[in-house]
Amino acid sequence: MNTTSTQLGATAPIAVSAAHVDSVGPLTVAYSPDFLVWMLGSGDGSHPTNPVRAQLATEFLVSELAGATSVLDPTSLDRATVRAAIESVHEHGFVSRVVDDGLDAQWSGRRPEMGQTAMTMFAGTMVAVENMLAGTSKVAFNPQGAKHHAAFDGSSGFCVFNDMVWAALEFKKAGLRPLYLDWDIHAGDGTQTMLFETDIPTLSIHNGATFPYDGMTRELSLAGTRHVSHHLENHAFNWCIEDEDGDDALAWALGEAMEVIDEYQPDVILLAAGADGMGGANNLGVDNTYTYAGFTAAAHSVAEVANRWANGRVLIGGAGGYQPLTHTPRVWANVVEEIYLGVN
């Protein structure tokens, strides 16, 4: 990585050897200008999920990994195929309300364009998985992926359709052993619940004193303290950190998570690379203090464990990040670059 903790824009291109690209394939990035339609709130860009973050992260990656990226537009997928994939993991009535009626609790009124964009974001993960299963790329990134709060029959926490659940099941169907890792500062509750009755492990590192306030991803009596809340029989693992915790807490939890990953020996790792634990002002009230160095170290650990067990295969979704014009896209790009350059 050639990005320092103070650089928020694109940096000089990184020299990526032809041998590396030949070995691991190009970095697949799923991006469509249609992502920019995803305007929650008043629609003026002030919402913490401003989709410009996805555009900026994509631009950083294309500029910095010069010649080593393959940007795919998910609108190229047949819409009926995308809908069928969504309906394979979500209740059909819920899907119909979003896609056909343009209605959902994440926005006000009838907004058909939002339902269509939710499909396109889900399709971004579909094209990423397609490329990975074809052997074209070992590492793929959907900046509008990892909608980890979405449940079987409803949306939650800015997330409508749970693309990572579909991806995990798709990898399993292909004969691989997937494992889901989530370091978004908010628990991956939807993904854990939807995969709870499968044998697919879910690992989440999050602030135990903030949304979603459930009793499945934390011990409610211990909220506000560092603790673990594991469901071993369901392969679900949770590490809860405290308000204002920083890189040391992330390193503690990730160190234990790496031991779990070594036990499962997955063939492919799915990473919800939320940037919302980044320190600094944000407009969602998150007060953790991760740094660029902490995220880069975490990404390095993912690359190492992916090399150890998964033949370098890592699917990355952006998940949360509420400094959309500054830190979020820079953190995402740093993490993706560290993983892509670190796998073999």
mmCIF file of N, CA and C in Angstrom, residues 218-219 222 224-230 238-242:
data_model
loop_
_atom_site.group_PDB
_atom_site.id
_atom_site.type_symbol
_atom_site.label_atom_id
_atom_site.label_comp_id
_atom_site.label_asym_id
_atom_site.label_seq_id
_atom_site.Cartn_x
_atom_site.Cartn_y
_atom_site.Cartn_z
ATOM 1 N N ARG A 218 -24.861 -10.414 20.724
ATOM 2 C CA ARG A 218 -24.220 -9.881 21.927
ATOM 3 C C ARG A 218 -24.931 -10.436 23.150
ATOM 4 N N GLU A 219 -24.287 -10.341 24.294
ATOM 5 C CA GLU A 219 -24.932 -10.640 25.565
ATOM 6 C C GLU A 219 -25.453 -9.312 26.099
ATOM 7 N N LEU A 222 -24.043 -7.653 29.043
ATOM 8 C CA LEU A 222 -22.644 -7.230 28.955
ATOM 9 C C LEU A 222 -22.439 -6.120 27.935
ATOM 10 N N GLY A 224 -21.694 -2.876 26.125
ATOM 11 C CA GLY A 224 -20.839 -1.797 26.591
ATOM 12 C C GLY A 224 -19.512 -2.281 27.124
ATOM 13 N N THR A 225 -19.303 -3.603 27.100
ATOM 14 C CA THR A 225 -18.020 -4.178 27.513
ATOM 15 C C THR A 225 -17.491 -5.056 26.383
ATOM 16 N N ARG A 226 -16.206 -5.316 26.415
ATOM 17 C CA ARG A 226 -15.656 -6.283 25.461
ATOM 18 C C ARG A 226 -16.054 -7.684 25.911
ATOM 19 N N HIS A 227 -16.670 -8.419 25.013
ATOM 20 C CA HIS A 227 -17.044 -9.787 25.345
ATOM 21 C C HIS A 227 -17.323 -10.558 24.066
ATOM 22 N N VAL A 228 -17.522 -11.853 24.194
ATOM 23 C CA VAL A 228 -17.877 -12.683 23.047
ATOM 24 C C VAL A 228 -19.270 -13.240 23.264
ATOM 25 N N SER A 229 -19.941 -13.514 22.149
ATOM 26 C CA SER A 229 -21.277 -14.117 22.195
ATOM 27 C C SER A 229 -21.365 -15.113 21.046
ATOM 28 N N HIS A 230 -20.959 -16.332 21.318
ATOM 29 C CA HIS A 230 -20.871 -17.350 20.279
ATOM 30 C C HIS A 230 -22.024 -18.347 20.383
ATOM 31 N N ASN A 238 -19.403 -14.045 17.580
ATOM 32 C CA ASN A 238 -19.513 -12.590 17.713
ATOM 33 C C ASN A 238 -18.514 -12.074 18.744
ATOM 34 N N TRP A 239 -17.771 -11.063 18.341
ATOM 35 C CA TRP A 239 -16.863 -10.362 19.241
ATOM 36 C C TRP A 239 -17.378 -8.935 19.398
ATOM 37 N N CYS A 240 -17.683 -8.553 20.623
ATOM 38 C CA CYS A 240 -18.266 -7.237 20.893
ATOM 39 C C CYS A 240 -17.219 -6.325 21.526
ATOM 40 N N ILE A 241 -17.061 -5.148 20.943
ATOM 41 C CA ILE A 241 -16.135 -4.170 21.492
ATOM 42 C C ILE A 241 -16.923 -3.018 22.096
ATOM 43 N N GLU A 242 -16.216 -2.054 22.682
ATOM 44 C CA GLU A 242 -16.850 -0.964 23.404
ATOM 45 C C GLU A 242 -16.860 0.322 22.587
#
